């Protein structure tokens, strides 16, 4: 019994095939693995866990959060197998709750903006890695204006790569898969060989650190969990290129789940190497480098006094991570451009023919280039906020992480409270485990969304307040205004673009059932 053809399944869902299916297993797996960015997320956010719970919170938080993120991946993969279409989370919500277009509209736009902000965050991180490299090589501090200028250049480079379409992004993502694996081996071996005095197992698994000011040890450790969640977000990105993937109903869900499993294994190895090697957590807190992880490498390789070799090894480690970070940011802009395409296809964009037509334009490389360069322009504009206030900029980027989790929550809530809404099944099916897994995913996602907006420092002041709640609130308000201004007039859920498939839902179910039996 062979699986249904991906184009036939797409036609049964009501959409024409607009893209060439150039994405292979390694390409689509690389997309999700690249979007998670295990080296980059763990390196860029390491200080969050070190200062909130220390090694104890980092190690155990990684293991606990990885388990729950795997449950979320299983939940999303099951839906993706039934609906392997561009738009991912957004389309799934529209498909399962066609009677609630407001929810679908908000999910689509919140998730799209979150992906743009995620790419912007990644490119700013690349700029910070470059700034640290300049500080190591030239010995001078980089200003915030120079960091923003670097971020602009990297945003533009991300747009250029995405303009070469699916094949280029897929090739880059597949390369990143091997780059991450090879880079992890290099980083781990270098750290373990060059660290002069490795930490004890007791330190790695039980040492508690608290630089937050909060007295509750349990709460502080939970704050450290955010590092793991932030790192593991992105597995669902495979769904954004489902219409460009061969055998998408099988390969896309497989990529979603496998990317979490692979990231956990790579992450735990890298994390253990970092924890056994870290020389001074206070040094990392007080670092003058643009990115704190640079201080950890510098302390390890220059523990007996600054040397050319130690400086060279630090630069090598930062280059490995920076390149992986750039490739991860490229996939975020790939996802946002596809989401904008999907929203335009379903009339969820402003009621202007040029806007809809623009987002759906494809160049000769099959890239939705208007969505790509819209992401770049917004990313450059947001990067300017870093010049005025890193606090405001960090709040915007924190809102992206929360918005991604809120977007995960929407289809999972539907699966938990309206299980009959998911009446189609794909080849990837959880069977009787479906509801329990979705319920556990719902509890964890809700908990993390609350934890993300709580104050991370005490006493709370204007300089250390967690402004993420303000940024998320502003984003939700902006999207809600979009609904009332134009969405409620133009958007009524997913739009069937295939003229010879105009049946009701019952006919679509029959189509999918027939395809499953072929």
Coordinates of C-alpha atoms in Angstrom, one line a residue:
X1 CA 0.0 0.0 0.0
X2 CA 1.8 3.1 -1.2
X3 CA 1.2 6.5 0.4
X4 CA -0.8 9.1 -1.5
X5 CA 0.9 11.4 -3.9
X6 CA 1.7 14.7 -2.1
X7 CA 0.1 16.8 -4.9
X8 CA -3.1 14.7 -4.8
X9 CA -3.4 15.2 -1.1
X10 CA -2.9 18.9 -1.6
X11 CA -5.6 19.0 -4.3
X12 CA -7.9 17.1 -2.0
X13 CA -7.4 19.9 0.6
X14 CA -8.4 22.4 -2.1
X15 CA -5.1 23.9 -3.2
X16 CA -3.3 24.0 -6.5
X17 CA 0.3 22.9 -6.7
X18 CA 2.2 26.1 -7.2
X19 CA 5.7 25.0 -6.2
X20 CA 8.2 22.4 -7.5
X21 CA 8.8 19.7 -4.9
X22 CA 12.6 20.1 -4.7
X23 CA 12.9 19.4 -1.0
X24 CA 14.3 15.9 0.0
X25 CA 14.3 14.2 3.3
X26 CA 17.6 15.8 4.3
X27 CA 16.4 19.1 3.1
X28 CA 13.2 19.2 5.1
X29 CA 14.9 17.6 8.1
X30 CA 17.6 20.2 7.8
X31 CA 15.0 23.0 7.8
X32 CA 13.6 22.0 11.2
X33 CA 17.0 21.1 12.6
X34 CA 18.4 24.4 11.3
X35 CA 15.4 26.4 12.7
X36 CA 15.9 24.9 16.1
X37 CA 19.6 25.8 15.9
X38 CA 20.8 23.7 18.7
X39 CA 24.4 25.1 18.8
X40 CA 23.2 28.7 18.4
X41 CA 20.2 28.6 20.8
X42 CA 22.1 26.9 23.6
X43 CA 25.2 29.2 23.1
X44 CA 23.2 32.4 22.8
X45 CA 20.9 31.7 25.8
X46 CA 23.4 29.8 28.0
X47 CA 23.7 32.7 30.4
X48 CA 19.9 32.6 31.1
X49 CA 20.3 29.2 32.7
X50 CA 23.6 29.8 34.3
X51 CA 22.3 32.8 36.2
X52 CA 18.9 31.2 37.0
X53 CA 19.6 27.9 38.6
X54 CA 23.1 27.3 37.4
X55 CA 24.3 23.9 36.1
X56 CA 21.5 22.1 38.1
X57 CA 18.8 24.0 36.3
X58 CA 20.5 23.8 32.9
X59 CA 21.1 20.1 32.8
X60 CA 17.8 18.9 34.4
X61 CA 15.8 21.6 32.6
X62 CA 17.2 20.4 29.3
X63 CA 16.1 16.9 29.9
X64 CA 12.7 17.7 31.3
X65 CA 11.9 20.3 28.6
X66 CA 13.2 18.1 25.8
X67 CA 10.7 15.4 26.8
X68 CA 7.7 17.8 26.7
X69 CA 8.9 19.5 23.5
X70 CA 9.0 16.0 22.0
X71 CA 5.3 15.5 23.0
X72 CA 4.5 18.9 21.3
X73 CA 6.4 17.7 18.2
X74 CA 4.4 14.5 18.1
X75 CA 1.1 16.5 18.4
X76 CA 2.1 18.8 15.6
X77 CA 3.5 16.0 13.4
X78 CA 0.2 14.2 13.5
X79 CA -1.7 17.2 12.3
X80 CA 1.0 18.0 9.7
X81 CA 0.6 14.5 8.2
X82 CA -3.1 15.1 7.6
X83 CA -2.6 18.6 6.3
X84 CA 0.8 18.9 4.6
X85 CA 0.3 22.4 3.4
X86 CA 2.2 25.7 3.5
X87 CA 1.0 27.8 6.4
X88 CA 1.4 25.0 9.0
X89 CA -0.1 26.0 12.3
X90 CA -2.2 28.7 10.7
X91 CA -3.8 26.4 8.2
X92 CA -4.3 23.6 10.7
X93 CA -6.4 25.9 12.9
X94 CA -8.4 27.1 10.0
X95 CA -9.1 23.6 8.8
X96 CA -10.1 22.2 12.2
X97 CA -12.2 25.2 13.2
X98 CA -13.6 26.7 10.0
X99 CA -16.4 28.2 12.2
X100 CA -13.9 30.5 14.0
X101 CA -12.0 32.5 11.3
X102 CA -10.9 35.1 14.0
X103 CA -8.8 32.5 15.7
X104 CA -7.2 31.4 12.4
X105 CA -6.6 35.0 11.3
X106 CA -4.9 35.8 14.6
X107 CA -2.8 32.6 14.7
X108 CA -1.6 33.2 11.2
X109 CA -0.5 36.8 11.7
X110 CA 1.0 36.3 15.2
X111 CA 3.0 33.3 14.0
X112 CA 4.1 35.2 10.8
X113 CA 5.3 38.2 12.8
X114 CA 7.0 35.8 15.3
X115 CA 8.9 34.2 12.5
X116 CA 10.1 37.5 11.2
X117 CA 11.2 38.5 14.7
X118 CA 12.9 35.1 15.2
X119 CA 14.9 35.7 12.0
X120 CA 15.7 39.2 13.2
X121 CA 16.8 37.8 16.6
X122 CA 19.1 35.3 14.9
X123 CA 20.7 37.8 12.6
X124 CA 21.3 40.2 15.6
X125 CA 23.0 37.3 17.4
X126 CA 25.2 36.8 14.3
X127 CA 26.1 40.5 14.5
X128 CA 26.9 40.1 18.2
X129 CA 29.2 37.1 17.4
X130 CA 30.9 39.2 14.8
X131 CA 31.3 42.0 17.3
X132 CA 32.9 39.6 19.7
X133 CA 35.2 38.4 17.0
X134 CA 36.2 41.9 16.2
X135 CA 36.8 42.6 19.9
X136 CA 39.0 39.5 20.1
X137 CA 40.9 40.3 16.9
X138 CA 41.3 44.1 17.1
X139 CA 40.9 44.6 20.8
X140 CA 38.2 47.4 20.6
X141 CA 34.6 47.5 21.7
X142 CA 31.9 47.7 19.1
X143 CA 29.2 50.3 19.5
X144 CA 25.4 49.6 19.4
X145 CA 25.2 51.5 16.1
X146 CA 27.9 49.2 14.6
X147 CA 26.1 46.1 15.9
X148 CA 22.9 47.3 14.2
X149 CA 24.7 48.0 11.0
X150 CA 26.1 44.5 11.0
X151 CA 22.6 43.1 11.7
X152 CA 21.3 45.1 8.6
X153 CA 24.0 43.5 6.4
X154 CA 23.2 40.0 7.7
X155 CA 19.4 40.6 7.2
X156 CA 20.1 41.5 3.6
X157 CA 22.3 38.5 3.1
X158 CA 19.5 36.3 4.5
X159 CA 17.1 37.8 1.9
X160 CA 19.5 37.2 -0.9
X161 CA 19.9 33.5 0.0
X162 CA 16.1 33.1 0.3
X163 CA 15.6 34.7 -3.1
X164 CA 17.3 31.7 -4.7
X165 CA 14.3 29.6 -3.6
X166 CA 13.6 26.1 -2.2
X167 CA 16.6 24.4 -3.6
X168 CA 19.0 26.9 -2.2
X169 CA 17.4 26.9 1.3
X170 CA 17.1 23.1 1.3
X171 CA 20.7 22.7 0.3
X172 CA 21.8 25.2 3.0
X173 CA 19.7 23.5 5.6
X174 CA 21.1 20.0 4.7
X175 CA 24.6 21.5 4.9
X176 CA 23.7 23.0 8.3
X177 CA 22.7 19.5 9.5
X178 CA 26.2 18.3 8.9
X179 CA 27.8 21.5 10.0
X180 CA 26.1 21.3 13.3
X181 CA 27.1 17.7 13.9
X182 CA 30.7 18.3 12.8
X183 CA 30.8 21.6 14.7
X184 CA 29.5 20.0 17.9
X185 CA 32.3 17.4 17.7
X186 CA 34.9 20.1 17.2
X187 CA 33.6 22.2 20.1
X188 CA 33.2 19.3 22.5
X189 CA 36.6 17.8 21.8
X190 CA 38.4 21.2 21.9
X191 CA 36.7 22.1 25.2
X192 CA 37.4 18.7 26.9
X193 CA 41.0 18.6 25.6
X194 CA 41.9 22.2 26.4
X195 CA 40.1 22.8 29.7
X196 CA 42.9 22.8 32.3
X197 CA 40.7 21.8 35.3
X198 CA 37.4 20.2 34.6
X199 CA 34.5 20.6 36.9
X200 CA 33.3 17.7 39.0
X201 CA 30.2 15.7 38.3
X202 CA 28.7 17.2 41.5
X203 CA 29.1 20.7 40.1
X204 CA 27.6 19.7 36.7
X205 CA 24.5 17.9 38.0
X206 CA 23.8 19.6 41.3
X207 CA 25.4 23.1 41.5
X208 CA 22.8 25.8 42.1
X209 CA 23.5 29.4 41.2
X210 CA 21.2 32.4 41.6
X211 CA 22.0 35.9 40.1
X212 CA 18.3 36.9 39.9
X213 CA 17.6 38.2 43.4
X214 CA 14.6 35.9 43.9
X215 CA 14.7 33.8 47.1
X216 CA 12.6 30.8 45.9
X217 CA 15.0 28.2 44.6
X218 CA 12.3 26.3 42.8
X219 CA 11.2 29.4 40.9
X220 CA 14.7 30.3 40.0
X221 CA 15.4 26.9 38.6
X222 CA 12.1 27.1 36.5
X223 CA 13.3 30.4 35.1
X224 CA 16.4 28.5 33.8
X225 CA 14.1 26.1 31.9
X226 CA 13.4 28.9 29.5
X227 CA 16.8 28.4 28.0
X228 CA 15.9 24.9 26.9
X229 CA 12.5 25.9 25.5
X230 CA 13.9 28.9 23.6
X231 CA 16.5 26.5 22.1
X232 CA 14.1 23.8 21.1
X233 CA 11.5 26.0 19.4
X234 CA 11.3 25.6 15.6
X235 CA 10.6 22.0 14.9
X236 CA 7.4 22.8 13.1
X237 CA 9.2 24.8 10.4
X238 CA 9.2 21.7 8.2
X239 CA 5.5 22.3 7.7
X240 CA 6.2 25.6 6.1
X241 CA 7.8 23.9 3.1
X242 CA 5.5 21.0 2.9
X243 CA 4.2 22.1 -0.5
X244 CA 7.8 22.0 -1.7
X245 CA 8.6 18.6 -0.3
X246 CA 8.4 15.2 -1.9
X247 CA 6.1 12.8 0.0
X248 CA 5.3 15.6 2.4
X249 CA 2.6 13.7 4.4
X250 CA 5.4 11.4 5.6
X251 CA 8.7 13.4 5.4
X252 CA 7.4 16.6 7.0
X253 CA 6.1 15.0 10.2
X254 CA 9.1 12.8 10.3
X255 CA 11.3 15.9 10.2
X256 CA 9.3 17.6 12.9
X257 CA 9.8 14.7 15.4
X258 CA 13.3 13.7 14.3
X259 CA 14.6 17.3 14.7
X260 CA 13.7 17.3 18.4
X261 CA 15.2 13.9 19.0
X262 CA 18.4 14.8 17.2
X263 CA 18.6 18.2 18.8
X264 CA 18.2 16.6 22.3
X265 CA 21.1 14.3 21.7
X266 CA 23.4 16.9 20.2
X267 CA 22.3 19.4 22.8
X268 CA 23.0 17.2 25.9
X269 CA 26.5 16.4 24.6
X270 CA 27.3 20.0 24.0
X271 CA 25.8 21.2 27.2
X272 CA 27.8 18.6 29.3
X273 CA 31.0 19.8 27.6
X274 CA 30.2 23.4 28.5
X275 CA 29.3 22.6 32.1
X276 CA 32.4 20.5 32.7
X277 CA 34.5 23.3 31.1
X278 CA 33.1 26.5 32.5
X279 CA 35.7 28.3 34.6
X280 CA 33.8 31.2 36.3
X281 CA 30.1 32.0 36.1
X282 CA 30.7 35.5 37.7
X283 CA 33.1 36.2 34.8
X284 CA 30.4 35.4 32.3
X285 CA 28.0 37.7 34.1
X286 CA 30.5 40.6 34.1
X287 CA 31.8 40.0 30.5
X288 CA 32.7 42.9 28.3
X289 CA 32.2 40.7 25.2
X290 CA 29.1 41.4 23.0
X291 CA 27.9 37.7 23.5
X292 CA 28.5 36.1 26.9
X293 CA 29.4 32.6 25.6
X294 CA 32.6 34.3 24.2
X295 CA 33.7 34.8 27.8
X296 CA 33.3 31.1 28.6
X297 CA 35.6 30.1 25.7
X298 CA 38.1 32.8 26.5
X299 CA 38.3 31.7 30.1
X300 CA 38.9 28.1 29.1
X301 CA 41.5 28.7 26.4
X302 CA 43.4 31.5 28.3
X303 CA 43.2 30.2 31.8
X304 CA 47.0 30.3 32.3
X305 CA 47.3 33.8 30.7
X306 CA 46.3 35.3 27.4
X307 CA 47.9 33.6 24.4
X308 CA 47.7 33.6 20.7
X309 CA 46.6 30.0 20.6
X310 CA 43.9 30.7 23.2
X311 CA 42.6 33.6 21.3
X312 CA 42.6 31.6 18.0
X313 CA 40.7 28.8 19.6
X314 CA 38.1 31.2 21.0
X315 CA 37.7 32.7 17.5
X316 CA 37.3 29.3 15.9
X317 CA 34.5 28.3 18.3
X318 CA 32.7 31.6 17.8
X319 CA 33.0 31.2 14.0
X320 CA 31.4 27.7 14.1
X321 CA 28.5 29.0 16.1
X322 CA 28.0 32.2 14.2
X323 CA 27.7 30.4 10.8
X324 CA 25.2 28.0 12.3
X325 CA 23.3 30.9 13.7
X326 CA 23.2 32.6 10.2
X327 CA 21.8 29.5 8.6
X328 CA 19.1 29.2 11.3
X329 CA 18.0 32.8 10.7
X330 CA 17.8 32.1 6.9
X331 CA 15.2 29.4 7.6
X332 CA 13.1 31.7 9.8
X333 CA 12.8 34.2 6.9
X334 CA 12.0 31.2 4.6
X335 CA 9.2 30.3 7.0
X336 CA 7.8 33.9 7.3
X337 CA 7.7 34.4 3.6
X338 CA 5.8 31.1 3.1
X339 CA 3.4 32.2 5.9
X340 CA 2.8 35.5 4.2
X341 CA 2.1 33.6 0.9
X342 CA -0.4 31.4 2.7
X343 CA -2.2 34.3 4.3
X344 CA -2.4 36.1 1.0
X345 CA -3.8 33.0 -0.7
X346 CA -6.6 32.9 1.9
X347 CA -7.4 36.7 1.7
X348 CA -6.0 37.4 5.2
X349 CA -3.9 40.3 4.0
X350 CA -5.2 44.0 3.6
X351 CA -7.9 44.3 1.0
X352 CA -5.6 45.6 -1.7
X353 CA -5.1 43.5 -4.8
X354 CA -1.4 44.5 -5.0
X355 CA -0.7 43.2 -1.5
X356 CA -2.3 39.9 -2.2
X357 CA -0.7 39.6 -5.7
X358 CA 2.7 40.7 -4.3
X359 CA 2.9 38.1 -1.5
X360 CA 2.0 35.4 -4.0
X361 CA 4.5 36.3 -6.7
X362 CA 7.2 33.7 -7.3
X363 CA 10.5 34.5 -9.1
X364 CA 12.2 32.1 -11.5
X365 CA 13.7 30.2 -8.5
X366 CA 10.2 29.6 -7.1
X367 CA 10.8 31.9 -4.1
X368 CA 8.0 34.2 -2.8
X369 CA 10.4 37.1 -2.9
X370 CA 8.0 39.8 -1.8
X371 CA 7.5 38.0 1.5
X372 CA 11.2 37.4 1.8
X373 CA 12.1 41.1 1.4
X374 CA 9.2 42.2 3.6
X375 CA 10.8 40.1 6.3
X376 CA 14.2 41.7 5.6
X377 CA 12.8 45.2 5.7
X378 CA 10.9 44.6 9.0
X379 CA 14.0 42.9 10.4
X380 CA 16.2 45.9 9.6
X381 CA 13.6 48.3 11.1
X382 CA 13.4 46.3 14.3
X383 CA 17.2 46.1 14.5
X384 CA 17.3 49.9 14.8
X385 CA 15.6 49.6 18.2
X386 CA 18.8 48.0 19.5
X387 CA 20.6 51.4 19.0
X388 CA 18.2 53.2 21.3
X389 CA 17.5 50.5 23.9
X390 CA 18.8 46.9 24.1
X391 CA 16.1 46.4 26.7
X392 CA 13.3 47.3 24.3
X393 CA 14.9 45.2 21.6
X394 CA 15.2 42.2 23.8
X395 CA 11.5 42.6 24.8
X396 CA 10.5 42.5 21.1
X397 CA 12.6 39.4 20.6
X398 CA 11.3 37.7 23.7
X399 CA 7.8 38.3 22.4
X400 CA 8.7 36.2 19.4
X401 CA 9.6 33.2 21.5
X402 CA 6.3 33.6 23.5
X403 CA 4.3 34.1 20.3
X404 CA 5.7 30.8 18.8
X405 CA 4.6 28.9 21.9
X406 CA 1.2 30.7 21.7
X407 CA 0.9 29.6 18.1
X408 CA 1.7 26.0 19.1
X409 CA -1.0 26.2 21.7
X410 CA -3.9 27.0 19.2
X411 CA -4.1 23.7 17.3
X412 CA -3.3 21.7 20.5
X413 CA -6.2 23.4 22.4
X414 CA -8.5 22.4 19.5
X415 CA -7.3 18.8 19.6
X416 CA -7.8 18.7 23.4
X417 CA -11.2 20.4 23.8
X418 CA -12.7 19.7 20.3
X419 CA -11.2 16.4 19.4
X420 CA -13.8 15.7 16.7
X421 CA -12.6 18.7 14.8
X422 CA -9.7 16.6 13.6
X423 CA -11.6 14.2 11.4
X424 CA -8.9 13.4 8.8
X425 CA -5.9 11.3 9.4
X426 CA -2.5 11.1 7.6
X427 CA 0.0 8.3 7.5
X428 CA 1.6 9.5 10.8
X429 CA -1.0 8.7 13.4
X430 CA -0.7 8.5 17.2
X431 CA -3.8 6.4 17.5
X432 CA -5.0 6.0 21.1
X433 CA -2.1 8.0 22.5
X434 CA -3.2 11.1 20.6
X435 CA -5.4 12.8 23.2
X436 CA -3.1 12.1 26.2
X437 CA -0.1 13.4 24.3
X438 CA -2.1 16.5 23.3
X439 CA -3.3 17.1 26.8
X440 CA 0.2 16.9 28.2
X441 CA 1.4 19.3 25.5
X442 CA -1.4 21.7 26.3
X443 CA -0.5 21.8 30.0
X444 CA 3.3 22.3 29.3
X445 CA 2.7 25.0 26.6
X446 CA 0.3 26.9 28.9
X447 CA 2.8 26.7 31.8
X448 CA 5.7 28.0 29.6
X449 CA 3.7 30.9 28.1
X450 CA 3.0 32.0 31.7
X451 CA 6.6 31.5 32.8
X452 CA 7.9 33.5 29.8
X453 CA 6.2 36.7 31.0
X454 CA 7.1 36.6 34.7
X455 CA 9.8 38.9 36.1
X456 CA 13.3 37.4 35.8
X457 CA 14.9 39.7 38.4
X458 CA 14.1 41.0 41.8
X459 CA 13.6 43.7 42.9
X460 CA 11.9 44.7 39.7
X461 CA 12.9 48.0 38.2
X462 CA 12.6 49.8 34.9
X463 CA 16.0 48.5 33.8
X464 CA 15.4 44.8 34.6
X465 CA 11.7 44.4 34.1
X466 CA 10.5 41.7 31.8
X467 CA 8.9 43.8 29.1
X468 CA 7.9 40.7 27.1
X469 CA 4.3 40.9 28.3
X470 CA 4.1 44.5 27.0
X471 CA 5.5 43.4 23.6
X472 CA 3.2 40.4 23.3
X473 CA 0.2 42.4 24.4
X474 CA 1.0 45.1 21.7
X475 CA 1.4 42.3 19.1
X476 CA -1.9 40.7 19.9
X477 CA -3.6 44.2 19.9
X478 CA -2.1 45.0 16.6
X479 CA -3.3 41.7 15.0
X480 CA -6.8 42.1 16.6
X481 CA -7.0 45.6 15.1
X482 CA -6.1 44.1 11.7
X483 CA -9.1 41.7 12.1
X484 CA -11.5 44.5 12.8
X485 CA -10.1 46.8 10.1
X486 CA -10.0 44.4 7.2
X487 CA -9.8 40.7 8.3
X488 CA -13.5 40.2 9.2
X489 CA -14.5 41.6 5.8
X490 CA -12.1 39.6 3.6
X491 CA -11.0 36.5 5.6
X492 CA -13.4 33.6 6.0
X493 CA -10.9 30.7 6.4
X494 CA -8.9 28.7 4.0
X495 CA -9.8 29.4 0.3
X496 CA -10.1 26.6 -2.2
X497 CA -7.9 27.5 -5.2
X498 CA -8.5 24.3 -7.2
X499 CA -11.5 24.8 -9.4
X500 CA -12.2 21.2 -10.0
X501 CA -12.4 20.4 -6.3
X502 CA -15.3 22.4 -4.9
X503 CA -17.1 19.8 -2.7
X504 CA -18.0 20.2 0.9
X505 CA -16.0 18.7 3.8
X506 CA -17.6 15.3 3.4
X507 CA -16.3 15.1 -0.2
X508 CA -12.8 16.1 1.0
X509 CA -12.8 13.3 3.6
X510 CA -13.8 10.8 0.9
X511 CA -10.9 12.1 -1.3
X512 CA -8.4 11.7 1.5
X513 CA -9.8 8.3 2.5
X514 CA -9.5 7.1 -1.1
X515 CA -5.9 8.4 -1.4
X516 CA -4.9 6.6 1.8
X517 CA -6.1 3.3 0.3
X518 CA -4.2 3.7 -3.0

